[in-house]
Every structure is written in structure tokens, then in C-alpha cells.
CSV table of C-alpha atoms and ligand atoms in Angstrom, one decimal:
chain,number,residue,atom,x,y,z
A,110,MET,CA,91.6,-87.7,-93.9
A,111,THR,CA,92.4,-85.1,-91.0
A,112,PRO,CA,93.6,-82.1,-92.2
A,113,GLU,CA,97.3,-82.1,-91.7
A,114,PRO,CA,98.0,-78.6,-90.7
A,115,VAL,CA,99.9,-76.1,-92.9
A,116,LYS,CA,103.2,-74.6,-92.3
A,117,SER,CA,104.6,-71.6,-93.6
A,118,LEU,CA,105.6,-71.6,-97.2
A,119,LYS,CA,108.3,-69.3,-96.7
A,120,GLY,CA,111.0,-70.7,-99.2
A,121,ARG,CA,109.6,-73.1,-101.3
A,122,ASP,CA,109.9,-74.4,-104.4
A,123,LEU,CA,107.0,-74.7,-106.9
A,124,LEU,CA,108.2,-77.4,-109.4
A,125,SER,CA,105.2,-80.1,-109.8
A,126,LEU,CA,102.7,-79.4,-107.3
A,127,THR,CA,104.1,-82.9,-105.9
A,128,GLU,CA,105.9,-80.8,-103.2
A,129,PHE,CA,102.5,-79.3,-102.1
A,130,THR,CA,100.4,-80.9,-99.4
A,131,SER,CA,96.6,-80.9,-99.8
A,132,ALA,CA,96.3,-79.0,-96.9
A,133,GLU,CA,99.3,-76.6,-98.9
A,134,ILE,CA,97.4,-76.2,-101.7
A,135,LYS,CA,93.5,-75.7,-100.3
A,136,CYS,CA,95.2,-73.2,-98.5
A,137,LEU,CA,97.0,-71.2,-101.3
A,138,LEU,CA,93.2,-71.7,-103.4
A,139,ASP,CA,91.8,-69.6,-100.4
A,140,LEU,CA,94.7,-66.6,-100.6
A,141,ALA,CA,93.9,-66.7,-103.9
A,142,ALA,CA,90.7,-66.0,-103.8
A,143,GLU,CA,90.6,-63.6,-101.1
A,144,LEU,CA,93.0,-61.6,-102.7
A,145,LYS,CA,91.2,-61.0,-106.2
A,146,GLN,CA,88.2,-60.3,-103.4
A,147,ARG,CA,91.1,-57.3,-102.6
A,148,GLN,CA,91.9,-56.3,-105.0
A,149,LYS,CA,87.9,-56.3,-106.4
A,150,ARG,CA,87.2,-53.4,-103.6
A,151,GLY,CA,90.2,-51.9,-104.8
A,152,GLU,CA,92.5,-52.4,-101.6
A,153,SER,CA,96.4,-52.3,-102.2
A,154,GLN,CA,98.5,-54.7,-102.1
A,155,ALA,CA,101.6,-53.1,-102.4
A,156,SER,CA,103.5,-53.7,-99.5
A,157,THR,CA,103.9,-58.0,-99.7
A,158,LEU,CA,106.8,-58.2,-101.6
A,159,THR,CA,108.6,-54.5,-100.5
A,160,GLY,CA,111.8,-54.3,-102.3
A,161,LYS,CA,111.3,-58.4,-103.1
A,162,THR,CA,112.4,-58.8,-107.2
A,163,LEU,CA,111.4,-61.8,-109.2
A,164,GLY,CA,113.4,-62.6,-112.3
A,165,MET,CA,111.7,-64.9,-114.9
A,166,ILE,CA,113.7,-67.1,-117.6
A,167,PHE,CA,111.3,-67.6,-121.0
A,168,GLN,CA,112.3,-70.1,-123.0
A,169,LYS,CA,109.1,-70.2,-124.8
A,170,ALA,CA,107.1,-67.6,-125.6
A,171,SER,CA,104.6,-66.8,-123.9
A,172,THR,CA,101.5,-64.6,-122.9
A,173,ARG,CA,99.1,-65.4,-119.7
A,174,THR,CA,102.5,-66.4,-117.4
A,175,ARG,CA,104.7,-63.4,-117.8
A,176,VAL,CA,102.1,-60.2,-117.8
A,177,SER,CA,100.4,-62.4,-115.4
A,178,PHE,CA,104.0,-63.4,-113.1
A,179,GLU,CA,105.0,-59.1,-113.7
A,180,VAL,CA,101.5,-57.9,-113.0
A,181,ALA,CA,101.1,-59.8,-110.1
A,182,THR,CA,104.5,-58.6,-108.2
A,183,TYR,CA,103.8,-55.2,-109.1
A,184,GLN,CA,100.5,-56.0,-107.9
A,185,LEU,CA,101.9,-56.7,-104.4
A,186,GLY,CA,104.8,-54.5,-104.6
A,187,GLY,CA,107.7,-56.2,-106.2
A,188,TYR,CA,110.1,-56.0,-109.6
A,189,ALA,CA,110.0,-58.2,-111.9
A,190,LEU,CA,113.4,-58.8,-114.7
A,191,TYR,CA,111.9,-60.5,-117.2
A,192,LEU,CA,114.9,-63.1,-119.3
A,193,ASN,CA,115.2,-63.6,-122.7
A,194,ALA,CA,116.8,-66.8,-122.4
A,195,ASN,CA,118.8,-66.4,-125.6
A,196,ASP,CA,119.7,-63.1,-123.4
A,197,LEU,CA,121.6,-64.7,-120.8
A,198,GLN,CA,125.1,-66.1,-121.2
A,199,LEU,CA,122.4,-69.3,-120.3
A,200,GLY,CA,122.6,-70.0,-124.2
A,201,ARG,CA,125.5,-69.7,-124.8
A,202,GLY,CA,126.7,-72.7,-123.2
A,203,GLU,CA,126.6,-71.5,-119.5
A,204,THR,CA,125.5,-74.2,-117.0
A,205,ILE,CA,122.2,-73.8,-115.0
A,206,ALA,CA,123.7,-74.4,-112.2
A,207,ASP,CA,126.2,-71.0,-111.6
A,208,THR,CA,123.0,-69.0,-113.2
A,209,ALA,CA,121.3,-70.1,-110.5
A,210,ARG,CA,124.2,-69.4,-107.5
A,211,VAL,CA,124.4,-65.9,-110.2
A,212,LEU,CA,120.9,-65.1,-110.0
A,213,SER,CA,120.4,-65.9,-106.4
A,214,ARG,CA,122.6,-62.9,-105.1
A,215,TYR,CA,120.4,-60.4,-106.8
A,216,LEU,CA,116.8,-61.7,-106.9
A,217,ASP,CA,114.4,-62.8,-104.1
A,218,GLY,CA,112.7,-65.5,-106.7
A,219,LEU,CA,113.0,-67.1,-110.0
A,220,VAL,CA,110.4,-68.5,-112.5
A,221,ILE,CA,111.5,-71.0,-115.4
A,222,ARG,CA,109.7,-71.5,-118.3
A,223,THR,CA,111.6,-74.0,-120.8
A,224,TYR,CA,111.7,-77.5,-122.4
A,225,ALA,CA,113.0,-80.8,-119.3
A,226,GLN,CA,111.4,-80.7,-116.3
A,227,GLU,CA,115.4,-81.5,-115.2
A,228,ASP,CA,116.3,-78.0,-116.0
A,229,VAL,CA,113.8,-76.8,-113.6
A,230,GLU,CA,114.6,-79.6,-111.3
A,231,GLU,CA,118.8,-78.5,-111.8
A,232,LEU,CA,117.8,-74.7,-111.3
A,233,ALA,CA,115.7,-75.1,-107.9
A,234,LEU,CA,118.9,-77.5,-106.4
A,235,TYR,CA,121.4,-75.0,-106.9
A,236,ALA,CA,119.8,-71.3,-106.0
A,237,ASN,CA,118.8,-70.8,-102.5
A,238,ILE,CA,116.1,-68.4,-103.9
A,239,PRO,CA,113.0,-70.0,-104.4
A,240,VAL,CA,112.4,-71.1,-107.9
A,241,ILE,CA,108.5,-71.4,-109.7
A,242,ASN,CA,107.7,-73.5,-112.4
A,243,GLY,CA,106.3,-71.0,-115.1
A,244,LEU,CA,105.3,-74.3,-117.9
A,245,SER,CA,107.8,-77.1,-118.9
A,246,ASP,CA,107.6,-80.0,-120.9
A,247,LEU,CA,106.5,-82.3,-118.5
A,248,TYR,CA,104.4,-79.8,-116.0
A,249,HIS,CA,101.8,-76.5,-116.1
A,250,PRO,CA,101.8,-76.3,-111.6
A,251,CYS,CA,100.0,-72.4,-112.8
A,252,GLN,CA,98.2,-73.1,-114.5
A,253,VAL,CA,96.0,-76.0,-112.8
A,254,LEU,CA,95.9,-74.2,-109.8
A,255,ALA,CA,94.7,-71.5,-111.5
A,256,ASP,CA,92.1,-73.8,-112.7
A,257,LEU,CA,90.8,-75.3,-109.6
A,258,GLN,CA,90.4,-72.0,-108.8
A,259,THR,CA,88.3,-71.0,-111.5
A,260,ILE,CA,85.8,-74.6,-110.6
A,261,ARG,CA,86.3,-73.7,-107.5
A,262,GLU,CA,84.3,-69.8,-108.1
A,263,HIS,CA,82.3,-71.9,-110.8
A,264,LYS,CA,80.8,-75.0,-108.5
A,265,GLY,CA,81.4,-73.9,-105.3
A,266,ASP,CA,83.4,-76.9,-104.5
A,267,LEU,CA,85.9,-79.4,-106.0
A,268,GLU,CA,83.8,-81.9,-104.2
A,269,GLY,CA,81.7,-84.6,-106.1
A,270,LEU,CA,83.0,-83.1,-108.9
A,271,LYS,CA,83.4,-84.8,-112.5
A,272,LEU,CA,86.2,-83.3,-114.6
A,273,ALA,CA,86.7,-84.6,-117.4
A,274,TYR,CA,90.4,-84.2,-119.9
A,275,VAL,CA,90.6,-84.9,-123.4
A,276,GLY,CA,93.3,-84.0,-125.7
A,277,ASP,CA,96.8,-84.5,-126.0
A,278,GLY,CA,98.4,-86.6,-122.5
A,279,ASN,CA,101.2,-83.5,-121.9
A,280,ASN,CA,102.1,-81.1,-119.5
A,281,VAL,CA,98.6,-79.5,-118.4
A,282,CYS,CA,97.1,-83.2,-118.3
A,283,HIS,CA,100.5,-84.2,-115.8
A,284,SER,CA,100.0,-81.5,-114.0
A,285,LEU,CA,95.9,-81.6,-113.3
A,286,LEU,CA,96.4,-85.3,-112.8
A,287,ILE,CA,98.7,-84.8,-109.6
A,288,ALA,CA,96.5,-82.1,-108.5
A,289,ALA,CA,93.1,-84.8,-109.2
A,290,ALA,CA,95.3,-87.5,-106.4
A,291,LYS,CA,96.4,-84.9,-104.9
A,292,LEU,CA,93.0,-83.3,-104.3
A,293,ASP,CA,90.6,-86.7,-104.0
A,294,LEU,CA,89.1,-86.0,-107.2
A,295,LEU,CA,86.9,-88.1,-109.6
A,296,PHE,CA,89.0,-87.3,-112.4
A,297,PHE,CA,89.0,-88.6,-116.6
A,298,VAL,CA,91.6,-88.4,-119.1
A,299,ALA,CA,91.1,-89.9,-122.6
A,300,THR,CA,93.5,-89.3,-125.2
A,301,PRO,CA,94.3,-90.9,-128.0
A,302,GLU,CA,96.3,-94.2,-127.6
A,303,GLU,CA,99.1,-92.6,-129.3
A,304,TYR,CA,99.7,-89.7,-127.2
A,305,PRO,CA,98.5,-91.4,-123.9
A,306,PRO,CA,99.7,-88.7,-120.6
A,307,ALA,CA,103.4,-90.3,-119.3
A,308,GLU,CA,103.6,-93.6,-118.2
A,309,LYS,CA,105.8,-91.7,-115.1
A,310,VAL,CA,103.1,-89.5,-114.0
A,311,ILE,CA,100.8,-92.0,-114.0
A,312,ALA,CA,102.1,-94.0,-111.6
A,313,LEU,CA,102.7,-91.2,-109.4
A,314,ALA,CA,99.6,-89.9,-109.3
A,315,GLY,CA,97.9,-93.3,-108.8
A,316,GLN,CA,100.1,-93.7,-105.7
A,317,ILE,CA,99.0,-90.1,-105.0
A,318,ALA,CA,95.5,-91.2,-105.0
A,319,ARG,CA,95.9,-94.5,-103.3
A,320,GLN,CA,96.4,-92.4,-100.0
A,321,THR,CA,94.1,-89.1,-101.0
A,322,GLY,CA,91.5,-91.9,-102.8
A,323,SER,CA,90.6,-89.8,-105.7
A,324,GLN,CA,89.8,-91.8,-108.8
A,325,ILE,CA,91.8,-91.6,-112.2
A,326,GLU,CA,91.1,-93.4,-115.2
A,327,ILE,CA,92.6,-92.6,-118.5
A,328,LEU,CA,90.6,-93.9,-120.7
A,329,ASN,CA,91.2,-93.6,-125.0
A,330,SER,CA,86.8,-93.0,-125.5
A,331,PRO,CA,86.7,-88.9,-125.1
A,332,VAL,CA,82.2,-90.4,-125.2
A,333,GLU,CA,83.0,-91.7,-121.5
A,334,ALA,CA,85.2,-89.7,-120.2
A,335,VAL,CA,82.5,-87.0,-120.9
A,336,ALA,CA,80.0,-89.0,-120.1
A,337,ASN,CA,77.8,-86.6,-116.3
A,338,ALA,CA,81.6,-84.7,-116.6
A,339,ASP,CA,80.7,-81.4,-114.4
A,340,VAL,CA,83.5,-79.5,-115.9
A,341,ILE,CA,85.6,-80.9,-119.1
A,342,ILE,CA,89.6,-79.4,-119.8
A,343,THR,CA,90.6,-79.7,-123.6
A,344,ASP,CA,94.5,-78.5,-124.7
A,345,VAL,CA,96.0,-77.8,-127.7
A,346,TRP,CA,96.8,-80.4,-129.5
A,347,THR,CA,101.1,-79.8,-130.9
A,348,SER,CA,103.0,-78.3,-127.9
A,349,MET,CA,105.2,-75.6,-127.6
A,350,GLY,CA,108.4,-77.5,-129.7
A,351,GLN,CA,106.5,-80.1,-131.4
A,352,GLU,CA,105.3,-78.3,-134.0
A,353,ALA,CA,107.6,-80.7,-136.7
A,354,SER,CA,104.2,-83.5,-135.4
A,355,SER,CA,101.7,-80.7,-136.0
A,356,LYS,CA,100.1,-83.3,-139.0
A,357,GLN,CA,100.3,-85.6,-137.5
A,358,ARG,CA,98.5,-85.2,-134.5
A,359,ARG,CA,95.9,-83.2,-136.2
A,360,LYS,CA,95.0,-86.6,-137.3
A,361,ALA,CA,95.5,-88.8,-134.6
A,362,PHE,CA,93.8,-86.4,-132.3
A,363,ALA,CA,90.4,-85.2,-134.5
A,364,PRO,CA,88.0,-87.4,-133.3
A,365,TYR,CA,89.0,-85.7,-129.6
A,366,GLN,CA,87.6,-82.1,-130.6
A,367,VAL,CA,85.8,-80.5,-127.8
A,368,ASN,CA,82.6,-79.8,-129.8
A,369,ALA,CA,78.4,-79.4,-129.5
A,370,GLU,CA,78.3,-83.2,-130.5
A,371,LEU,CA,80.2,-84.3,-127.7
A,372,VAL,CA,79.4,-81.9,-125.1
A,373,LYS,CA,75.2,-83.7,-125.6
A,374,HIS,CA,76.8,-86.1,-122.8
A,375,ALA,CA,77.9,-84.1,-119.9
A,376,ARG,CA,76.0,-82.2,-117.1
A,377,PRO,CA,73.8,-79.7,-118.6
A,378,ASP,CA,75.3,-76.8,-116.8
A,379,PHE,CA,79.2,-78.0,-117.5
A,380,ILE,CA,81.5,-76.1,-117.3
A,381,PHE,CA,84.5,-75.7,-120.1
A,382,LEU,CA,88.4,-74.6,-119.4
A,383,HIS,CA,91.4,-74.2,-121.6
A,384,CYS,CA,94.3,-72.7,-121.3
A,385,LEU,CA,94.7,-71.1,-124.0
A,386,PRO,CA,96.2,-70.2,-126.0
A,387,ALA,CA,93.0,-72.4,-128.3
A,388,HIS,CA,93.0,-72.8,-132.0
A,389,ARG,CA,89.3,-73.2,-133.0
A,390,GLY,CA,88.6,-75.5,-134.9
A,391,GLU,CA,91.1,-77.6,-133.9
A,392,GLU,CA,90.6,-78.7,-130.4
A,393,VAL,CA,87.8,-76.7,-129.7
A,394,THR,CA,85.3,-75.5,-131.7
A,395,ALA,CA,84.0,-72.0,-131.5
A,396,ASP,CA,80.4,-72.4,-130.5
A,397,ILE,CA,81.8,-74.5,-127.5
A,398,ILE,CA,84.9,-71.9,-126.2
A,399,ASP,CA,82.5,-69.1,-126.9
A,400,GLY,CA,79.7,-70.1,-125.7
A,401,PRO,CA,78.2,-70.1,-122.9
A,402,HIS,CA,79.7,-73.1,-120.5
A,403,ALA,CA,83.4,-71.5,-121.5
A,404,VAL,CA,84.9,-69.8,-118.4
A,405,VAL,CA,88.5,-69.7,-120.1
A,406,TRP,CA,88.3,-65.6,-119.4
A,407,ASP,CA,87.9,-66.2,-116.2
A,408,GLU,CA,90.9,-69.1,-116.1
A,409,ALA,CA,92.9,-66.6,-117.1
A,410,GLU,CA,92.4,-64.1,-115.1
A,411,ASN,CA,92.9,-66.1,-112.0
A,412,ARG,CA,96.9,-66.8,-113.3
A,413,LEU,CA,96.9,-63.4,-111.7
A,414,HIS,CA,95.2,-64.0,-108.8
A,415,VAL,CA,96.5,-67.4,-108.0
A,416,GLN,CA,100.7,-66.0,-109.2
A,417,LYS,CA,99.9,-63.5,-106.2
A,418,ALA,CA,98.7,-66.1,-103.6
A,419,ILE,CA,101.8,-68.2,-104.2
A,420,LEU,CA,104.4,-65.0,-104.9
A,421,SER,CA,102.9,-64.1,-101.1
A,422,LEU,CA,103.4,-66.7,-99.3
A,423,ILE,CA,106.9,-68.2,-100.9
A,424,LEU,CA,108.6,-65.5,-101.2
B,514,CP,N1,98.4,-70.8,-120.3
B,514,CP,C1,99.6,-70.2,-120.7
B,514,CP,O1,100.6,-70.9,-120.0
B,514,CP,O2,99.6,-69.2,-121.3
B,514,CP,P1,100.9,-68.2,-122.3
B,514,CP,O3,102.0,-69.6,-122.4
B,514,CP,O4,100.2,-67.4,-122.7
B,514,CP,O5,101.7,-68.1,-120.8
B,515,NVA,N1,100.5,-77.3,-123.3
B,515,NVA,C1,101.0,-76.5,-124.2
B,515,NVA,C2,100.5,-75.6,-123.4
B,515,NVA,C3,101.3,-74.2,-123.1
B,515,NVA,C4,100.0,-72.9,-122.1
B,515,NVA,C5,102.6,-76.6,-124.1
B,515,NVA,O1,102.8,-76.2,-123.7
B,515,NVA,O2,102.1,-75.6,-125.2
């Protein structure tokens, strides 16, 4: 396919990654890599967001997303404001629309971590500043951009790689599906029958994949998914908000643990990714996540660089 030209991303939202073209995603990843290099060389990037303020609404816990967005904004010369949803009038029934209208008068951009994807979209609809999805029950686009940057760093290029995701058909899996479809990747997903990715995301990824030529397979066999894989990705079995079903989940997901036995089927030089937080002994064993194939600390670090790229381009 002929690469599409990349227009300015200023003012754009990042809600699900579907709103970005593959050329725009690649441009973001290139900038993230460049910003990382510049930081390692000790070059200041503090003039990018001078005078700009990023608001960050959190309705769920966070270590990486919160800290990396705050530090990213600081390093770019802006100011980040952490807004715990329970401390906002939002927690007492003020509408998302009114919150969006008001915050747009003070801020230059908004990150939101929440439950319903519809809430992220409603915020974006009524805000006239860019809105970034910092995780919803449906998607985790910033995470997956950092994953792609990490895979590029360790594997040189994304082309021709086989990616395998093993575990819950959750927000991270959904964003990987969209990214894989956009970027023409070979992506195999294995989940238990009871916990597949959402039908609508499979359909959407399938529709995009038909245009790009990506191959996406949704399976139940972890061995088949991991066979000859270059990259193995997993995530927690119980996402935030699903705590009530954690016991039954542990049982259903037990055959989907990423362990020494499973990874024997992958390529000898496979890399292992996990967005973290991890539960050693559940979705992954300690020998894998703390072993030589894991790139999870680079992956966590890349949240910072990729989000600096996002903020630089859309704010
Ligand atoms: N991976 C990730 O989003 O981590 P946090 O929940 O700590 O932000
Ligand atoms: N799927 C996990 C990701 C955490 C970063 C969750 O939603 O809790």
C-alpha cells in the first residue's frame, strides 16, 4: 500500500486508536523513539508545552499511566493536574458534558481513566480540547503504543513478526487487535472460550485488517497462538472492576499461564511483554517475567516516551 501523508495531529483525540491512520501511528512511534534518544543525550525538551496544562481524571488506580503522563508533561515544559474523580463534582453527579465544557475553559488537554468507553467518548464530544484515553474497560491505546515502540526497539521492525496474546480478551487485548489490524501485523490471540475479546472489537479489527492485509486469528489454544511467535504478550486475569469474579477467572485462565512449558513453542529469541501490574504465579511465572526474554521494564519506560510524542503532537 502507498503510505498516506500525515497531516498535523494538533487538536486530535486519542480514544481508541481507530481514529489514527497507520501512517499517523508510525509517525507517533518514530517521534517517541526520537524523543527517547534526545532525552538519553540530555537534551531539554522543555519548550514544547510551555504554558500548557494537562488535566488527568482518574476513576481507577494507576502507577504507570499517572506517573508517566505527569513526568512527560513536566519534561515537555507543561503542568499536569491530577484529578481524582471522587474529588471532582463528577463524583457527586455533575454530568460528563458539563465537566468537559468547564475543564475545556482551563486546560489544554485531558487524560481520562475510567470504566465505560462511552464516558471517554462523551467527554471528548463535549470538550473542545484533545482527550486521551488513559484506559477504559474497552481500550488501553497508550499502553499498546508503548508496546509497539518496545517491540520495534527489540526486533528492529514490526514487519513479518508474529505476535501472540495469551489470556483475557480485555482492554489491552482489544487495543492490540486494533493496532495489529492497522499496522498489517500477524497477530494470534488465545483466550478461554468464556473470556473472548468483545465481538464488536473483533468485527472492527477484522474490517480494518481486510483493508491492510493483517492476519488476525482468535483462538482458544495458547500453544497454537504461541507457536513460532516472536512476541508473547499477556495481561492480568482480573482487570480493575472485575474483582468479584476473580476466583472463577483464576480457574478458567489456569491453562493460559505464560510459563516455561508454553514458551518452548515460541521462537528461541522471543520477547515477553506485560503492561503491568503483574501477578507472578497467575498469568505469568516469575522465571519468565524476571527472565532474559522479558522486556517489561523497557515497555514501562516507553509509556513516558510515547506519551511525550502524543502530547507534543496533539497539544
Ligand atoms: N500499564 C498500566 O496502565 O499501568 P497503571 O495501571 O499502573 O497505569
Ligand atoms: N487490563 C488491566 C490493565 C491494567 C493496566 C486492567 O484494566 O486492570
